CSV table of C-alpha atoms and ligand atoms in Angstrom, one decimal:
chain,number,residue,atom,x,y,z
H,14,MET,CA,88.6,117.5,116.0
H,15,THR,CA,89.9,114.1,115.0
H,16,VAL,CA,91.6,113.2,111.8
H,17,ILE,CA,91.8,109.6,110.6
H,18,GLY,CA,94.3,108.5,108.0
H,19,LEU,CA,93.9,105.2,106.1
H,20,ASP,CA,95.8,103.4,103.4
H,21,ASP,CA,96.6,100.1,101.7
H,22,THR,CA,93.3,98.4,102.0
H,23,ASP,CA,93.2,97.8,98.3
H,24,SER,CA,93.3,94.2,97.3
H,25,ARG,CA,94.2,93.1,93.7
H,26,SER,CA,92.6,89.7,93.9
H,27,LEU,CA,89.6,90.6,96.0
H,28,GLY,CA,88.8,93.9,94.5
H,29,MET,CA,88.5,96.0,97.7
H,30,CYS,CA,89.2,99.7,97.4
H,31,THR,CA,90.5,102.1,100.0
H,32,THR,CA,87.9,104.8,99.1
H,33,TYR,CA,85.2,102.3,99.9
H,34,VAL,CA,86.7,101.3,103.3
H,35,ALA,CA,86.9,105.0,104.2
H,36,THR,CA,83.3,105.5,103.2
H,37,ARG,CA,82.3,102.6,105.4
H,38,VAL,CA,84.4,104.0,108.3
H,39,ALA,CA,82.7,107.4,107.9
H,40,LYS,CA,79.3,105.8,107.9
H,41,ARG,CA,80.0,103.9,111.1
H,42,LEU,CA,81.3,107.1,112.7
H,43,VAL,CA,77.9,108.8,111.9
H,44,GLN,CA,76.1,105.8,113.3
H,45,ALA,CA,78.1,106.2,116.5
H,46,GLY,CA,76.6,109.7,116.8
H,47,GLY,CA,79.6,111.6,115.3
H,48,ARG,CA,79.7,114.2,112.5
H,49,VAL,CA,81.9,113.7,109.5
H,50,GLU,CA,83.1,117.0,108.0
H,51,GLU,CA,84.7,115.6,104.9
H,52,LEU,CA,86.8,112.9,103.3
H,53,LEU,CA,90.1,113.5,101.6
H,54,LEU,CA,91.3,111.3,98.7
H,55,VAL,CA,95.0,111.8,98.5
H,56,ARG,CA,97.0,110.5,95.5
H,57,LEU,CA,100.6,109.7,96.3
H,58,LEU,CA,103.7,109.1,94.1
H,59,PRO,CA,102.4,106.9,91.2
H,60,SER,CA,105.6,105.0,90.8
H,61,VAL,CA,106.2,103.6,94.3
H,62,GLU,CA,107.1,100.0,94.4
H,63,TYR,CA,104.5,99.0,97.0
H,64,LYS,CA,101.6,100.8,95.4
H,65,THR,CA,98.3,99.2,95.2
H,66,ARG,CA,96.1,100.0,92.2
H,67,GLY,CA,95.4,103.6,92.5
H,68,ASN,CA,97.9,104.5,95.2
H,69,ALA,CA,95.3,106.4,97.1
H,70,ALA,CA,95.3,107.3,100.8
H,71,LEU,CA,92.3,108.6,102.6
H,72,ALA,CA,91.7,111.0,105.5
H,73,ILE,CA,88.4,111.5,107.4
H,74,HIS,CA,87.9,114.7,109.3
H,75,THR,CA,85.4,114.1,112.1
H,76,ASP,CA,84.4,115.3,115.6
H,77,VAL,CA,84.2,111.8,117.2
H,78,ALA,CA,86.6,111.2,120.2
H,79,PRO,CA,89.9,109.5,119.3
H,80,GLU,CA,88.8,106.3,121.2
H,81,VAL,CA,85.7,106.0,119.1
H,82,ALA,CA,87.8,106.5,115.9
H,83,ARG,CA,90.2,103.8,117.0
H,84,GLU,CA,87.5,101.3,117.9
H,85,THR,CA,85.7,101.9,114.6
H,86,LEU,CA,89.0,101.4,112.6
H,87,ASP,CA,89.7,98.2,114.5
H,88,SER,CA,86.4,96.7,113.4
H,89,THR,CA,86.4,98.1,109.9
H,90,LEU,CA,90.0,97.2,108.9
H,91,ASP,CA,89.0,93.6,108.6
H,92,LEU,CA,87.0,94.8,105.6
H,93,ALA,CA,90.3,95.3,104.0
H,94,MET,CA,90.5,91.5,103.5
H,95,THR,CA,94.0,90.9,104.7
H,96,GLY,CA,93.8,87.4,103.3
H,97,ASP,CA,95.6,89.0,100.4
H,98,ASP,CA,99.1,89.1,101.7
H,99,ARG,CA,100.0,92.1,99.6
H,100,THR,CA,97.5,94.2,101.5
H,101,ASN,CA,98.9,95.6,104.6
H,102,PRO,CA,96.5,98.2,105.9
H,103,GLY,CA,97.5,101.0,108.2
H,104,ALA,CA,95.5,103.6,109.9
H,105,LEU,CA,96.3,106.6,112.2
H,106,VAL,CA,94.2,108.6,114.5
H,107,ALA,CA,95.3,112.3,115.1
H,108,ASP,CA,93.7,114.1,118.0
H,109,CYS,CA,93.8,117.5,116.4
H,110,SER,CA,92.4,119.6,113.5
H,111,PRO,CA,93.8,118.9,110.0
H,112,GLY,CA,95.2,122.4,109.9
H,113,ASP,CA,97.0,121.9,113.2
H,114,VAL,CA,99.3,119.0,112.3
H,115,SER,CA,103.0,119.6,112.8
H,116,ASP,CA,105.4,120.8,110.1
H,117,GLY,CA,106.9,117.3,110.1
H,118,VAL,CA,103.6,115.6,109.2
H,119,ALA,CA,102.9,118.2,106.5
H,120,THR,CA,106.4,117.8,105.0
H,121,PHE,CA,106.0,114.0,105.0
H,122,ALA,CA,102.7,114.4,103.0
H,123,LYS,CA,104.3,116.7,100.5
H,124,ARG,CA,107.3,114.3,100.0
H,125,ALA,CA,105.0,111.2,99.8
H,126,ALA,CA,103.5,112.6,96.6
H,127,ARG,CA,106.9,113.1,95.0
H,128,GLU,CA,109.2,110.3,96.3
H,129,SER,CA,109.1,106.9,98.0
H,130,CYS,CA,108.8,107.1,101.8
H,131,SER,CA,109.8,104.4,104.2
H,132,LEU,CA,107.5,102.7,106.7
H,133,SER,CA,110.0,103.2,109.5
H,134,ARG,CA,110.1,107.0,108.8
H,135,ALA,CA,106.3,107.1,108.8
H,136,ARG,CA,106.2,105.3,112.2
H,137,THR,CA,108.8,107.7,113.6
H,138,VAL,CA,106.9,110.9,112.4
H,139,ALA,CA,103.6,109.5,113.5
H,140,ALA,CA,104.9,108.6,117.0
H,141,GLU,CA,106.5,112.0,117.4
H,142,ALA,CA,103.1,113.6,116.5
H,143,GLY,CA,101.4,111.3,119.1
H,144,PHE,CA,99.1,109.6,116.5
H,145,GLU,CA,97.7,106.3,117.4
H,146,ALA,CA,98.2,103.4,114.9
H,147,VAL,CA,95.9,100.6,113.9
H,148,THR,CA,97.5,98.1,111.5
H,149,ARG,CA,97.2,94.7,109.9
H,150,GLY,CA,100.0,92.7,108.4
H,151,THR,CA,103.2,94.8,108.0
H,152,GLY,CA,101.3,98.0,108.4
H,153,ARG,CA,102.8,99.3,105.2
H,154,GLY,CA,99.7,101.5,104.9
H,155,LEU,CA,100.9,103.8,107.7
H,156,VAL,CA,102.9,105.7,105.0
H,157,GLY,CA,99.8,106.7,103.1
H,158,ALA,CA,97.8,107.1,106.4
H,159,LEU,CA,100.3,109.7,107.6
H,160,ALA,CA,100.4,111.5,104.3
H,161,ALA,CA,96.6,111.7,104.2
H,162,ILE,CA,96.6,113.3,107.7
H,163,GLY,CA,99.2,115.8,106.6
H,164,ALA,CA,97.6,116.5,103.2
H,165,ASP,CA,95.3,119.3,104.2
H,166,ARG,CA,98.4,121.4,105.2
H,167,ALA,CA,100.7,120.0,102.5
H,168,PHE,CA,98.7,120.8,99.4
H,169,ASP,CA,97.1,124.0,98.4
H,170,GLU,CA,95.3,122.9,95.2
H,171,TRP,CA,92.2,120.7,95.5
H,172,THR,CA,89.6,119.2,93.2
H,173,TYR,CA,86.6,116.9,94.0
H,174,GLU,CA,85.4,113.4,93.1
H,175,CYS,CA,82.0,112.0,93.7
H,176,ILE,CA,82.2,108.2,93.8
H,177,THR,CA,79.2,105.9,93.6
H,178,TYR,CA,79.5,102.3,94.9
H,179,ARG,CA,77.7,99.1,93.8
H,180,ASP,CA,75.6,96.8,96.0
H,181,LYS,CA,77.9,94.1,97.3
H,182,SER,CA,75.8,91.3,95.7
H,183,VAL,CA,76.9,92.4,92.2
H,184,TRP,CA,80.6,93.1,92.8
H,185,GLY,CA,82.6,91.3,90.0
H,186,THR,CA,79.7,91.3,87.5
H,187,PRO,CA,79.6,93.7,84.5
H,188,ARG,CA,78.5,97.2,85.5
H,189,ASP,CA,75.2,98.4,84.2
H,190,VAL,CA,75.8,102.1,83.4
H,191,ASP,CA,73.9,103.9,80.6
H,192,LYS,CA,76.7,105.2,78.4
H,193,GLU,CA,74.5,107.8,76.6
H,194,SER,CA,73.6,109.4,80.0
H,195,VAL,CA,77.3,109.6,80.9
H,196,PHE,CA,78.2,111.3,77.6
H,197,THR,CA,75.2,113.8,77.9
H,198,ALA,CA,76.1,114.7,81.5
H,199,ALA,CA,79.8,115.0,80.8
H,200,GLN,CA,79.1,117.3,77.8
H,201,ALA,CA,76.8,119.5,79.8
H,202,ALA,CA,79.2,120.0,82.7
H,203,TYR,CA,82.5,120.3,80.8
H,204,PRO,CA,84.9,121.9,81.6
H,205,THR,CA,83.9,122.3,85.3
H,206,VAL,CA,83.8,118.5,85.3
H,207,TRP,CA,86.6,116.7,83.4
H,208,ASP,CA,87.9,113.2,82.6
H,209,THR,CA,84.4,111.7,82.7
H,210,VAL,CA,84.6,110.4,79.2
H,211,ASP,CA,87.2,110.2,76.4
H,212,LEU,CA,85.6,111.5,73.2
H,213,GLY,CA,88.4,110.3,71.0
H,214,GLU,CA,88.2,106.7,72.2
H,215,CYS,CA,84.4,107.0,72.8
H,216,ASP,CA,85.0,105.6,76.2
H,217,ALA,CA,83.2,106.3,79.6
H,218,VAL,CA,86.5,106.6,81.6
H,219,CYS,CA,84.6,107.3,84.8
H,220,VAL,CA,83.4,103.7,84.9
H,221,PRO,CA,86.3,101.4,86.1
H,222,ARG,CA,86.9,98.0,84.5
H,223,THR,CA,88.5,96.3,87.4
H,224,PRO,CA,86.4,94.3,89.9
H,225,GLY,CA,85.5,96.0,93.1
H,226,PRO,CA,82.9,98.3,94.6
H,227,VAL,CA,83.2,101.5,92.5
H,228,LEU,CA,80.4,102.0,90.0
H,229,TYR,CA,81.6,105.4,88.7
H,230,GLY,CA,83.7,108.4,89.8
H,231,ILE,CA,83.0,111.9,88.6
H,232,ARG,CA,85.9,114.5,88.9
H,233,GLY,CA,85.8,118.2,88.7
H,234,GLU,CA,86.3,121.6,90.2
H,235,THR,CA,83.3,121.9,92.6
H,236,PRO,CA,81.3,119.6,94.9
H,237,THR,CA,78.1,120.7,93.4
H,238,ALA,CA,79.1,120.1,89.8
H,239,VAL,CA,80.5,116.5,90.4
H,240,CYS,CA,77.5,115.5,92.5
H,241,ALA,CA,75.1,116.9,89.9
H,242,VAL,CA,76.8,114.8,87.1
H,243,ALA,CA,76.8,111.7,89.3
H,244,ASP,CA,73.0,112.2,89.9
H,245,SER,CA,72.2,112.5,86.3
H,246,ILE,CA,73.8,109.2,85.2
H,247,GLU,CA,71.4,106.3,84.7
H,248,SER,CA,72.6,103.0,86.0
H,249,GLU,CA,72.0,100.0,88.2
H,250,PRO,CA,71.0,100.9,91.8
H,251,VAL,CA,73.7,102.9,93.7
H,252,ASP,CA,74.4,101.4,97.1
H,253,VAL,CA,76.1,104.5,98.5
H,254,ARG,CA,77.6,107.7,97.2
H,255,GLN,CA,80.5,109.7,98.7
H,256,LEU,CA,82.1,113.0,97.9
H,257,PHE,CA,85.9,113.4,98.3
H,258,ARG,CA,88.1,116.5,98.3
H,259,THR,CA,91.2,115.4,96.5
H,260,ASN,CA,94.6,116.3,95.1
H,261,GLN,CA,93.7,114.5,91.8
H,262,GLY,CA,94.3,116.6,88.7
H,263,THR,CA,96.8,118.9,90.4
H,264,ASP,CA,100.3,117.6,89.3
H,265,ALA,CA,101.2,117.3,93.0
H,266,HIS,CA,103.7,114.5,92.0
H,267,ILE,CA,105.7,116.7,89.6
H,268,GLN,CA,108.9,118.6,90.5
H,269,ASP,CA,111.1,120.8,88.4
H,270,ALA,CA,114.7,119.7,87.6
H,271,PRO,CA,117.3,120.1,84.9
H,272,LEU,CA,117.7,117.0,82.6
H,273,ARG,CA,121.1,116.1,84.2
H,274,ALA,CA,119.6,115.9,87.7
H,275,LEU,CA,116.7,113.4,87.2
H,276,LEU,CA,116.4,110.6,89.8
H,277,ASP,CA,114.9,107.2,89.1
H,278,GLY,CA,111.4,106.7,90.2
H,279,ARG,CA,110.4,110.3,90.5
H,280,CYS,CA,108.2,112.6,88.4
H,281,TYR,CA,109.5,115.7,86.7
H,282,ARG,CA,109.0,118.7,84.6
H,283,THR,CA,112.2,119.3,82.6
H,284,THR,CA,113.2,121.4,79.6
H,285,ALA,CA,115.1,119.6,76.8
H,286,ARG,CA,116.2,119.6,73.2
H,287,VAL,CA,115.0,116.9,70.8
H,288,LEU,CA,118.0,115.0,69.6
H,289,GLU,CA,116.7,112.8,66.9
H,290,ARG,CA,113.5,112.0,64.9
H,291,PRO,CA,111.0,110.1,67.1
H,292,GLU,CA,110.9,106.4,66.5
H,293,THR,CA,107.8,104.2,66.7
H,294,ARG,CA,108.8,100.8,68.0
H,295,GLU,CA,107.2,97.4,68.2
H,296,GLY,CA,103.8,97.6,70.1
H,297,GLY,CA,103.2,101.1,68.8
H,298,HIS,CA,105.3,102.8,71.6
H,299,VAL,CA,107.0,106.1,70.5
H,300,PHE,CA,110.4,107.0,71.7
H,301,VAL,CA,112.4,110.2,71.3
H,302,GLY,CA,115.9,111.1,72.5
H,303,LEU,CA,116.2,114.3,74.6
H,304,GLY,CA,119.3,116.3,75.6
H,305,GLN,CA,120.2,119.4,77.5
H,306,PRO,CA,118.5,122.4,76.0
H,307,ASP,CA,121.6,124.6,76.1
H,308,GLU,CA,124.1,122.4,74.4
H,309,SER,CA,124.8,122.1,70.7
H,310,GLU,CA,124.5,118.8,68.9
H,311,THR,CA,128.2,118.0,69.0
H,312,GLU,CA,128.8,118.7,72.7
H,313,SER,CA,125.7,117.1,74.1
H,314,SER,CA,126.7,115.0,77.1
H,315,GLU,CA,123.5,114.1,78.9
H,316,SER,CA,120.7,112.4,77.1
H,317,ILE,CA,117.5,110.5,78.0
H,318,LEU,CA,114.7,108.8,76.2
H,319,ALA,CA,111.1,110.1,76.4
H,320,ALA,CA,108.4,107.7,75.7
H,321,ALA,CA,104.7,107.8,74.7
H,322,PHE,CA,103.4,104.3,75.2
H,323,GLU,CA,100.7,102.7,73.1
H,324,PRO,CA,97.9,103.3,75.6
H,325,THR,CA,98.4,107.0,75.3
H,326,LYS,CA,96.8,106.7,71.9
H,327,ARG,CA,96.5,109.9,69.9
H,328,PHE,CA,99.0,111.7,72.1
H,329,ARG,CA,101.7,109.7,70.2
H,330,ASP,CA,101.0,111.7,67.0
H,331,HIS,CA,102.1,114.9,68.8
H,332,VAL,CA,105.3,113.2,70.0
H,333,ARG,CA,105.9,111.8,66.5
H,334,ALA,CA,105.6,115.4,65.1
H,335,LEU,CA,108.7,116.5,67.0
H,336,ARG,CA,112.0,117.1,65.1
H,337,PRO,CA,115.6,117.3,66.0
H,338,GLY,CA,116.4,120.8,67.4
H,339,ASP,CA,112.9,121.4,68.9
H,340,THR,CA,112.9,122.6,72.5
H,341,ILE,CA,110.2,121.1,74.7
H,342,THR,CA,109.3,121.0,78.4
H,343,ALA,CA,108.4,117.4,79.3
H,344,CYS,CA,106.5,116.1,82.3
H,345,GLY,CA,106.4,112.5,83.4
H,346,GLU,CA,107.8,109.7,85.5
H,347,PHE,CA,111.5,109.0,85.1
H,348,THR,CA,112.3,105.3,85.3
H,349,ASP,CA,115.3,103.4,83.9
H,350,GLY,CA,116.5,106.3,81.9
H,351,THR,CA,113.2,106.9,80.2
H,352,LEU,CA,110.7,109.7,80.9
H,353,LYS,CA,107.2,108.4,80.5
H,354,LEU,CA,105.5,111.4,79.0
H,355,GLU,CA,102.2,112.7,80.6
H,356,LYS,CA,102.3,116.1,78.8
H,357,PHE,CA,104.8,118.4,77.1
H,358,ARG,CA,105.1,122.0,76.0
H,359,VAL,CA,106.5,122.8,72.6
H,360,ARG,CA,108.7,125.8,73.4
H,361,ASP,CA,110.7,126.3,70.1
H,362,LEU,CA,110.1,124.6,66.8
H,363,VAL,CA,112.8,124.4,64.2
H,364,ASP,CA,111.5,125.7,60.9
H,365,THR,CA,114.2,124.7,58.6
H,366,GLU,CA,116.1,121.5,57.9
H,367,ARG,CA,119.4,120.8,56.1
H,368,VAL,CA,118.9,118.6,53.1
H,369,THR,CA,120.9,117.3,50.2
H,370,PRO,CA,120.6,119.9,47.4
H,371,PRO,CA,118.6,119.2,44.2
H,372,CYS,CA,120.4,119.3,40.9
H,373,PRO,CA,119.7,122.7,39.2
H,374,SER,CA,119.2,121.0,35.8
H,375,CYS,CA,117.3,117.9,36.4
H,376,GLU,CA,115.9,118.7,39.9
H,377,ARG,CA,116.7,115.2,41.2
H,378,SER,CA,118.5,114.9,44.5
H,379,MET,CA,122.3,115.1,44.2
H,380,GLU,CA,124.7,112.5,45.5
H,381,SER,CA,127.6,112.9,47.9
H,382,ALA,CA,130.8,113.5,46.0
H,383,GLY,CA,132.8,112.0,48.9
H,384,ARG,CA,133.9,113.1,52.3
H,385,ASP,CA,134.0,117.0,52.5
H,386,ALA,CA,133.7,117.1,48.7
H,387,GLY,CA,130.2,118.4,48.5
H,388,TYR,CA,127.4,117.0,46.2
H,389,ARG,CA,127.1,116.4,42.5
H,390,CYS,CA,124.7,115.1,39.9
H,391,ARG,CA,126.4,112.4,37.9
H,392,GLU,CA,124.0,112.8,34.9
H,393,CYS,CA,124.3,116.5,34.5
H,394,GLY,CA,127.8,117.1,35.9
H,395,THR,CA,126.5,119.8,38.2
H,396,SER,CA,127.9,120.2,41.8
H,397,ALA,CA,127.1,122.0,45.0
H,398,PRO,CA,129.4,122.7,48.0
H,399,GLY,CA,127.2,121.3,50.8
H,400,ARG,CA,123.7,120.8,52.2
H,401,ILE,CA,121.2,123.5,51.8
H,402,GLU,CA,118.6,124.8,54.2
H,403,ARG,CA,115.0,124.2,53.3
H,404,SER,CA,111.9,125.4,55.2
H,405,LEU,CA,110.2,122.7,57.2
H,406,GLU,CA,106.5,122.2,57.3
H,407,ARG,CA,105.5,121.4,60.9
H,408,ASP,CA,102.5,119.3,62.1
H,409,ILE,CA,102.6,120.7,65.6
H,410,GLU,CA,102.2,124.1,67.2
H,411,ALA,CA,103.7,125.8,70.2
H,412,GLY,CA,102.1,125.1,73.5
H,413,TRP,CA,101.1,122.2,75.8
H,414,TYR,CA,100.0,118.7,74.6
H,415,GLU,CA,98.7,116.0,77.0
H,416,VAL,CA,97.7,112.3,77.1
H,417,PRO,CA,93.9,111.8,76.5
H,418,PRO,CA,91.6,111.2,79.5
H,419,CYS,CA,91.7,107.4,78.9
H,420,ALA,CA,95.5,107.4,79.7
H,421,ARG,CA,95.6,110.1,82.4
H,422,ARG,CA,97.0,109.3,85.8
H,423,HIS,CA,94.7,110.3,88.7
H,424,ILE,CA,97.1,112.9,90.0
H,425,ALA,CA,98.0,114.4,86.7
H,426,LYS,CA,96.6,117.9,85.9
H,427,PRO,CA,94.4,118.1,82.8
H,428,LEU,CA,95.3,121.1,80.6
H,429,ILE,CA,91.7,122.3,80.6
H,430,ARG,CA,92.1,123.1,84.3
H,431,GLY,CA,94.4,126.0,83.3
H,432,GLY,CA,97.3,127.7,85.0
H,433,PHE,CA,99.9,126.6,82.4
H,434,ASP,CA,102.5,128.8,80.9
H,435,GLY,CA,101.9,129.0,77.1
H,436,ALA,CA,99.0,127.9,74.9
H,437,THR,CA,97.2,124.6,75.7
H,438,HIS,CA,95.8,121.9,73.4
H,439,PRO,CA,93.4,120.1,75.9
H,440,GLU,CA,92.3,116.5,75.2
H,441,ARG,CA,88.7,115.5,76.0
U,243,ZN,ZN1,121.0,116.6,37.3
């Protein structure tokens, strides 16, 4: 067996896409008389500084000899259009089965989904493993290439995506995909197939808006289901179609940590107490302060902001419904002191609030009688010693809430996939 790892062939300006380059490499391997067992589409840490659009790395599992693989890569990497100097393709050839890679390679893959990994570290691990490298430019893509080779051992949860590609002659022109056929197929295959459409936004999210070769990508639990949906969509002619096994929709980027231990640029699941009422700021972005779950209001030392940005649409209503004292478990990327929410679980809801007492005679709200002097009604001469507890109507229930499909990161796990602690409120 031979495993090929490939990354950083995306080009922002020229619209190339690593999944397409991998598909082309696989096709050439078959033309050379080889057999291609499968293609892996591996999503890595979404927040890395060098990321190209989707931050995807690809692995090809094949039976061709390593020399054939290397020669094929050499001729195909030029497809990656290195005229874009931000594109620095890297490929690796491993002369072994995907399940037989070293612990070092598997660990590297696991880390690359959760933190930024250096090119020099990737070169060292790849050299130790005896993998052959083919690069253009700085070869930055070796990081993803190595992670893609280690992915089969590193991750134990997999989903599938069937991607169709456009004929090269129409790249950059508007895509001709029949929206009704997309919605019909998505409806019929849900929830085995997910994130095909966004019903709330009435959007076919499986059809990208960027230039480039992808016509549409169908995601779900089984190869049969995603391919069947892909087949039933009416569109312009499909040039080529490819099935990928992938860590998309698995939360492979998320790690657990207490609020005080969050590191910049990583993605976490952390339990926290809501410190203040959520605030909607300019642009429609919603922010809420979070503190340690186990500290009282007065002694809270650590605090962060959690954010639901405007593109997360209706998800913001759930964040706005939070109140001080609620306990939540929040998931998202932590950057510059702010956790960009992907999903959260409501663990405990406060059901009372402390309010200024109403006057027993006129029922109007009393006024403060001064510091530590309680409240009074000037009109009626009544007084009260302090605030009173009133039951609070809540617009949110216990359980998990998530961003809608239109705002979902490739790697983030949709609630409909299951396996979450607590109730779920899936978006579709
Ligand atoms: Zn009164």
